[in-house]
């Protein structure tokens, strides 16, 4: 009979490490998406200040073009990040399922003998799905923290007192 195998934390670290390029790419694209999201109200404020308040039609068209490009980048980064993120989660889950299948079918044993035949398969499938979900959630978490940082900097550049009031006064 084979040993019990690696603990859960080790399996999770190995799954994330195996998908590190995809996780990094999705995190970078997600961060860009969140930064663009945070800049939308800033650009709208600039449009009001530089185009609407001055009555300049040329400035309005120029800034609306900037806003359109911002939305194009925002949308493209999100769609690409989501596709990479989903793929990395599925690949991580597939790798876990493959390793578990190899272990269960090992001629030396490796399957828990005290369970019904389908119980180990059901547990393995559920565990693999959870590992894949963690790998897929990681880029979203990284992007959210980066988006919060960009929003905080933009808010503090507009008004330090208002920014501090909002950042420190709003309950977590």
PDB file of C-alpha atoms in Angstrom:
ATOM      1  CA  UNK A   1       0.000   0.000   0.000  1.00  0.00           C
ATOM      2  CA  UNK A   2       1.291   3.494  -0.824  1.00  0.00           C
ATOM      3  CA  UNK A   3       1.746   6.157   1.833  1.00  0.00           C
ATOM      4  CA  UNK A   4      -1.038   8.629   2.609  1.00  0.00           C
ATOM      5  CA  UNK A   5       0.281  11.228   0.170  1.00  0.00           C
ATOM      6  CA  UNK A   6       0.966  14.933   0.529  1.00  0.00           C
ATOM      7  CA  UNK A   7      -1.128  17.144   2.807  1.00  0.00           C
ATOM      8  CA  UNK A   8      -3.740  19.473   1.320  1.00  0.00           C
ATOM      9  CA  UNK A   9      -1.627  22.620   1.575  1.00  0.00           C
ATOM     10  CA  UNK A  10       1.158  20.979  -0.386  1.00  0.00           C
ATOM     11  CA  UNK A  11      -1.262  19.883  -3.103  1.00  0.00           C
ATOM     12  CA  UNK A  12      -2.671  23.406  -3.343  1.00  0.00           C
ATOM     13  CA  UNK A  13       0.780  25.037  -3.514  1.00  0.00           C
ATOM     14  CA  UNK A  14       1.849  22.578  -6.199  1.00  0.00           C
ATOM     15  CA  UNK A  15      -1.297  23.284  -8.228  1.00  0.00           C
ATOM     16  CA  UNK A  16      -0.770  27.056  -8.023  1.00  0.00           C
ATOM     17  CA  UNK A  17       2.932  26.719  -8.842  1.00  0.00           C
ATOM     18  CA  UNK A  18       2.156  24.554 -11.866  1.00  0.00           C
ATOM     19  CA  UNK A  19      -0.159  27.274 -13.197  1.00  0.00           C
ATOM     20  CA  UNK A  20       2.022  30.237 -12.138  1.00  0.00           C
ATOM     21  CA  UNK A  21       2.427  31.688 -15.643  1.00  0.00           C
ATOM     22  CA  UNK A  22      -1.293  31.605 -16.293  1.00  0.00           C
ATOM     23  CA  UNK A  23      -2.074  32.947 -12.820  1.00  0.00           C
ATOM     24  CA  UNK A  24       0.465  35.764 -13.311  1.00  0.00           C
ATOM     25  CA  UNK A  25      -0.889  36.659 -16.767  1.00  0.00           C
ATOM     26  CA  UNK A  26      -4.493  36.614 -15.568  1.00  0.00           C
ATOM     27  CA  UNK A  27      -3.526  38.678 -12.512  1.00  0.00           C
ATOM     28  CA  UNK A  28      -1.790  41.276 -14.689  1.00  0.00           C
ATOM     29  CA  UNK A  29      -4.743  41.509 -17.066  1.00  0.00           C
ATOM     30  CA  UNK A  30      -7.207  41.585 -14.167  1.00  0.00           C
ATOM     31  CA  UNK A  31      -5.186  44.328 -12.496  1.00  0.00           C
ATOM     32  CA  UNK A  32      -5.273  46.347 -15.721  1.00  0.00           C
ATOM     33  CA  UNK A  33      -9.033  45.814 -15.903  1.00  0.00           C
ATOM     34  CA  UNK A  34      -9.513  46.986 -12.309  1.00  0.00           C
ATOM     35  CA  UNK A  35      -7.239  50.005 -12.853  1.00  0.00           C
ATOM     36  CA  UNK A  36      -9.263  50.990 -15.919  1.00  0.00           C
ATOM     37  CA  UNK A  37     -12.494  50.550 -13.934  1.00  0.00           C
ATOM     38  CA  UNK A  38     -11.128  52.869 -11.261  1.00  0.00           C
ATOM     39  CA  UNK A  39     -10.124  55.460 -13.861  1.00  0.00           C
ATOM     40  CA  UNK A  40     -13.562  55.716 -15.515  1.00  0.00           C
ATOM     41  CA  UNK A  41     -14.926  58.284 -13.005  1.00  0.00           C
ATOM     42  CA  UNK A  42     -11.629  60.176 -13.177  1.00  0.00           C
ATOM     43  CA  UNK A  43     -11.830  60.434 -16.968  1.00  0.00           C
ATOM     44  CA  UNK A  44     -15.485  61.478 -16.760  1.00  0.00           C
ATOM     45  CA  UNK A  45     -14.446  64.217 -14.323  1.00  0.00           C
ATOM     46  CA  UNK A  46     -11.742  65.354 -16.742  1.00  0.00           C
ATOM     47  CA  UNK A  47     -14.301  65.390 -19.572  1.00  0.00           C
ATOM     48  CA  UNK A  48     -16.537  67.654 -17.513  1.00  0.00           C
ATOM     49  CA  UNK A  49     -13.664  69.944 -16.488  1.00  0.00           C
ATOM     50  CA  UNK A  50     -11.902  70.247 -19.833  1.00  0.00           C
ATOM     51  CA  UNK A  51     -14.679  69.830 -22.388  1.00  0.00           C
ATOM     52  CA  UNK A  52     -18.120  70.474 -20.963  1.00  0.00           C
ATOM     53  CA  UNK A  53     -17.167  73.408 -18.716  1.00  0.00           C
ATOM     54  CA  UNK A  54     -15.216  75.113 -21.511  1.00  0.00           C
ATOM     55  CA  UNK A  55     -17.794  74.346 -24.204  1.00  0.00           C
ATOM     56  CA  UNK A  56     -15.131  73.002 -26.553  1.00  0.00           C
ATOM     57  CA  UNK A  57     -16.561  70.502 -29.016  1.00  0.00           C
ATOM     58  CA  UNK A  58     -13.109  69.340 -30.132  1.00  0.00           C
ATOM     59  CA  UNK A  59     -12.033  68.688 -26.534  1.00  0.00           C
ATOM     60  CA  UNK A  60     -15.280  66.808 -25.906  1.00  0.00           C
ATOM     61  CA  UNK A  61     -14.695  64.524 -28.906  1.00  0.00           C
ATOM     62  CA  UNK A  62     -11.070  63.962 -27.916  1.00  0.00           C
ATOM     63  CA  UNK A  63     -11.961  63.013 -24.332  1.00  0.00           C
ATOM     64  CA  UNK A  64     -14.873  60.838 -25.420  1.00  0.00           C
ATOM     65  CA  UNK A  65     -12.398  58.980 -27.630  1.00  0.00           C
ATOM     66  CA  UNK A  66     -10.123  58.543 -24.592  1.00  0.00           C
ATOM     67  CA  UNK A  67     -13.102  57.181 -22.643  1.00  0.00           C
ATOM     68  CA  UNK A  68     -13.966  54.774 -25.478  1.00  0.00           C
ATOM     69  CA  UNK A  69     -10.370  53.488 -25.599  1.00  0.00           C
ATOM     70  CA  UNK A  70     -10.440  53.084 -21.820  1.00  0.00           C
ATOM     71  CA  UNK A  71     -13.576  50.940 -22.102  1.00  0.00           C
ATOM     72  CA  UNK A  72     -12.029  48.937 -24.948  1.00  0.00           C
ATOM     73  CA  UNK A  73      -8.946  48.140 -22.838  1.00  0.00           C
ATOM     74  CA  UNK A  74     -11.105  47.454 -19.778  1.00  0.00           C
ATOM     75  CA  UNK A  75     -13.345  45.014 -21.627  1.00  0.00           C
ATOM     76  CA  UNK A  76     -10.559  43.245 -23.507  1.00  0.00           C
ATOM     77  CA  UNK A  77      -8.457  42.764 -20.379  1.00  0.00           C
ATOM     78  CA  UNK A  78     -11.411  41.338 -18.466  1.00  0.00           C
ATOM     79  CA  UNK A  79     -12.411  38.900 -21.191  1.00  0.00           C
ATOM     80  CA  UNK A  80      -8.851  37.682 -21.693  1.00  0.00           C
ATOM     81  CA  UNK A  81      -8.167  37.413 -17.954  1.00  0.00           C
ATOM     82  CA  UNK A  82     -11.388  35.470 -17.423  1.00  0.00           C
ATOM     83  CA  UNK A  83     -10.518  33.042 -20.200  1.00  0.00           C
ATOM     84  CA  UNK A  84      -6.994  32.462 -18.840  1.00  0.00           C
ATOM     85  CA  UNK A  85      -8.298  32.171 -15.273  1.00  0.00           C
ATOM     86  CA  UNK A  86     -10.924  29.590 -16.175  1.00  0.00           C
ATOM     87  CA  UNK A  87      -8.376  27.626 -18.184  1.00  0.00           C
ATOM     88  CA  UNK A  88      -5.849  27.593 -15.354  1.00  0.00           C
ATOM     89  CA  UNK A  89      -8.476  26.358 -12.903  1.00  0.00           C
ATOM     90  CA  UNK A  90      -9.563  23.594 -15.261  1.00  0.00           C
ATOM     91  CA  UNK A  91      -5.975  22.552 -15.979  1.00  0.00           C
ATOM     92  CA  UNK A  92      -5.159  22.434 -12.256  1.00  0.00           C
ATOM     93  CA  UNK A  93      -8.256  20.337 -11.550  1.00  0.00           C
ATOM     94  CA  UNK A  94      -7.456  18.022 -14.466  1.00  0.00           C
ATOM     95  CA  UNK A  95      -3.921  17.499 -13.204  1.00  0.00           C
ATOM     96  CA  UNK A  96      -5.214  16.590  -9.737  1.00  0.00           C
ATOM     97  CA  UNK A  97      -7.770  14.169 -11.209  1.00  0.00           C
ATOM     98  CA  UNK A  98      -5.060  12.551 -13.341  1.00  0.00           C
ATOM     99  CA  UNK A  99      -2.737  12.147 -10.348  1.00  0.00           C
ATOM    100  CA  UNK A 100      -5.554  10.664  -8.281  1.00  0.00           C
ATOM    101  CA  UNK A 101      -6.491   8.261 -11.055  1.00  0.00           C
ATOM    102  CA  UNK A 102      -2.880   7.141 -11.336  1.00  0.00           C
ATOM    103  CA  UNK A 103      -2.720   6.595  -7.593  1.00  0.00           C
ATOM    104  CA  UNK A 104      -5.997   4.657  -7.446  1.00  0.00           C
ATOM    105  CA  UNK A 105      -4.942   2.404 -10.324  1.00  0.00           C
ATOM    106  CA  UNK A 106      -1.424   1.798  -8.966  1.00  0.00           C
ATOM    107  CA  UNK A 107      -0.780  -1.980  -8.725  1.00  0.00           C
ATOM    108  CA  UNK A 108       0.705  -1.530  -5.235  1.00  0.00           C
ATOM    109  CA  UNK A 109      -2.594  -0.129  -4.002  1.00  0.00           C
ATOM    110  CA  UNK A 110      -3.304   3.418  -3.016  1.00  0.00           C
ATOM    111  CA  UNK A 111      -7.054   3.496  -2.819  1.00  0.00           C
ATOM    112  CA  UNK A 112      -8.765   3.504   0.537  1.00  0.00           C
ATOM    113  CA  UNK A 113     -10.054  -0.045   0.991  1.00  0.00           C
ATOM    114  CA  UNK A 114     -12.695   0.866   3.570  1.00  0.00           C
ATOM    115  CA  UNK A 115     -14.896   2.803   1.140  1.00  0.00           C
ATOM    116  CA  UNK A 116     -17.401   1.938  -1.531  1.00  0.00           C
ATOM    117  CA  UNK A 117     -15.990   1.911  -5.089  1.00  0.00           C
ATOM    118  CA  UNK A 118     -17.504   5.233  -6.139  1.00  0.00           C
ATOM    119  CA  UNK A 119     -16.828   7.083  -2.886  1.00  0.00           C
ATOM    120  CA  UNK A 120     -13.145   7.699  -3.605  1.00  0.00           C
ATOM    121  CA  UNK A 121     -13.944   8.895  -7.117  1.00  0.00           C
ATOM    122  CA  UNK A 122     -16.586  11.296  -5.817  1.00  0.00           C
ATOM    123  CA  UNK A 123     -14.228  12.704  -3.177  1.00  0.00           C
ATOM    124  CA  UNK A 124     -11.380  13.013  -5.664  1.00  0.00           C
ATOM    125  CA  UNK A 125     -13.571  14.837  -8.159  1.00  0.00           C
ATOM    126  CA  UNK A 126     -14.830  17.259  -5.511  1.00  0.00           C
ATOM    127  CA  UNK A 127     -11.332  17.914  -4.165  1.00  0.00           C
ATOM    128  CA  UNK A 128      -9.959  18.495  -7.662  1.00  0.00           C
ATOM    129  CA  UNK A 129     -12.767  20.952  -8.398  1.00  0.00           C
ATOM    130  CA  UNK A 130     -12.013  22.861  -5.178  1.00  0.00           C
ATOM    131  CA  UNK A 131      -8.294  23.061  -5.989  1.00  0.00           C
ATOM    132  CA  UNK A 132      -9.163  24.333  -9.466  1.00  0.00           C
ATOM    133  CA  UNK A 133     -11.511  26.920  -7.959  1.00  0.00           C
ATOM    134  CA  UNK A 134      -8.755  28.230  -5.680  1.00  0.00           C
ATOM    135  CA  UNK A 135      -6.336  28.491  -8.606  1.00  0.00           C
ATOM    136  CA  UNK A 136      -9.024  30.343 -10.580  1.00  0.00           C
ATOM    137  CA  UNK A 137      -9.925  32.673  -7.689  1.00  0.00           C
ATOM    138  CA  UNK A 138      -6.361  33.793  -7.011  1.00  0.00           C
ATOM    139  CA  UNK A 139      -6.038  36.212  -9.985  1.00  0.00           C
ATOM    140  CA  UNK A 140      -9.382  37.818  -9.103  1.00  0.00           C
ATOM    141  CA  UNK A 141      -8.200  38.451  -5.543  1.00  0.00           C
ATOM    142  CA  UNK A 142      -4.912  39.946  -6.709  1.00  0.00           C
ATOM    143  CA  UNK A 143      -6.723  42.165  -9.218  1.00  0.00           C
ATOM    144  CA  UNK A 144      -9.225  43.327  -6.584  1.00  0.00           C
ATOM    145  CA  UNK A 145      -6.451  44.427  -4.212  1.00  0.00           C
ATOM    146  CA  UNK A 146      -4.720  46.269  -7.060  1.00  0.00           C
ATOM    147  CA  UNK A 147      -7.997  47.938  -8.054  1.00  0.00           C
ATOM    148  CA  UNK A 148      -8.509  49.084  -4.484  1.00  0.00           C
ATOM    149  CA  UNK A 149      -5.000  50.557  -4.445  1.00  0.00           C
ATOM    150  CA  UNK A 150      -5.555  52.434  -7.726  1.00  0.00           C
ATOM    151  CA  UNK A 151      -8.907  53.745  -6.473  1.00  0.00           C
ATOM    152  CA  UNK A 152      -7.337  54.879  -3.201  1.00  0.00           C
ATOM    153  CA  UNK A 153      -4.528  56.732  -4.982  1.00  0.00           C
ATOM    154  CA  UNK A 154      -6.969  58.404  -7.396  1.00  0.00           C
ATOM    155  CA  UNK A 155      -9.257  59.431  -4.543  1.00  0.00           C
ATOM    156  CA  UNK A 156      -6.390  60.796  -2.451  1.00  0.00           C
ATOM    157  CA  UNK A 157      -5.079  62.796  -5.430  1.00  0.00           C
ATOM    158  CA  UNK A 158      -8.481  64.423  -5.864  1.00  0.00           C
ATOM    159  CA  UNK A 159      -8.965  65.272  -2.175  1.00  0.00           C
ATOM    160  CA  UNK A 160      -6.838  64.092   0.730  1.00  0.00           C
ATOM    161  CA  UNK A 161      -9.439  64.828   3.453  1.00  0.00           C
ATOM    162  CA  UNK A 162     -12.258  63.199   1.480  1.00  0.00           C
ATOM    163  CA  UNK A 163     -10.031  60.267   0.552  1.00  0.00           C
ATOM    164  CA  UNK A 164      -8.991  59.664   4.160  1.00  0.00           C
ATOM    165  CA  UNK A 165     -12.591  59.971   5.333  1.00  0.00           C
ATOM    166  CA  UNK A 166     -13.755  57.387   2.815  1.00  0.00           C
ATOM    167  CA  UNK A 167     -10.796  55.016   3.166  1.00  0.00           C
ATOM    168  CA  UNK A 168     -10.681  55.106   6.969  1.00  0.00           C
ATOM    169  CA  UNK A 169     -14.318  55.846   7.764  1.00  0.00           C
ATOM    170  CA  UNK A 170     -16.023  53.162   5.725  1.00  0.00           C
ATOM    171  CA  UNK A 171     -16.335  49.901   7.661  1.00  0.00           C
ATOM    172  CA  UNK A 172     -14.598  46.914   6.054  1.00  0.00           C
TER     173      UNK A 172
END
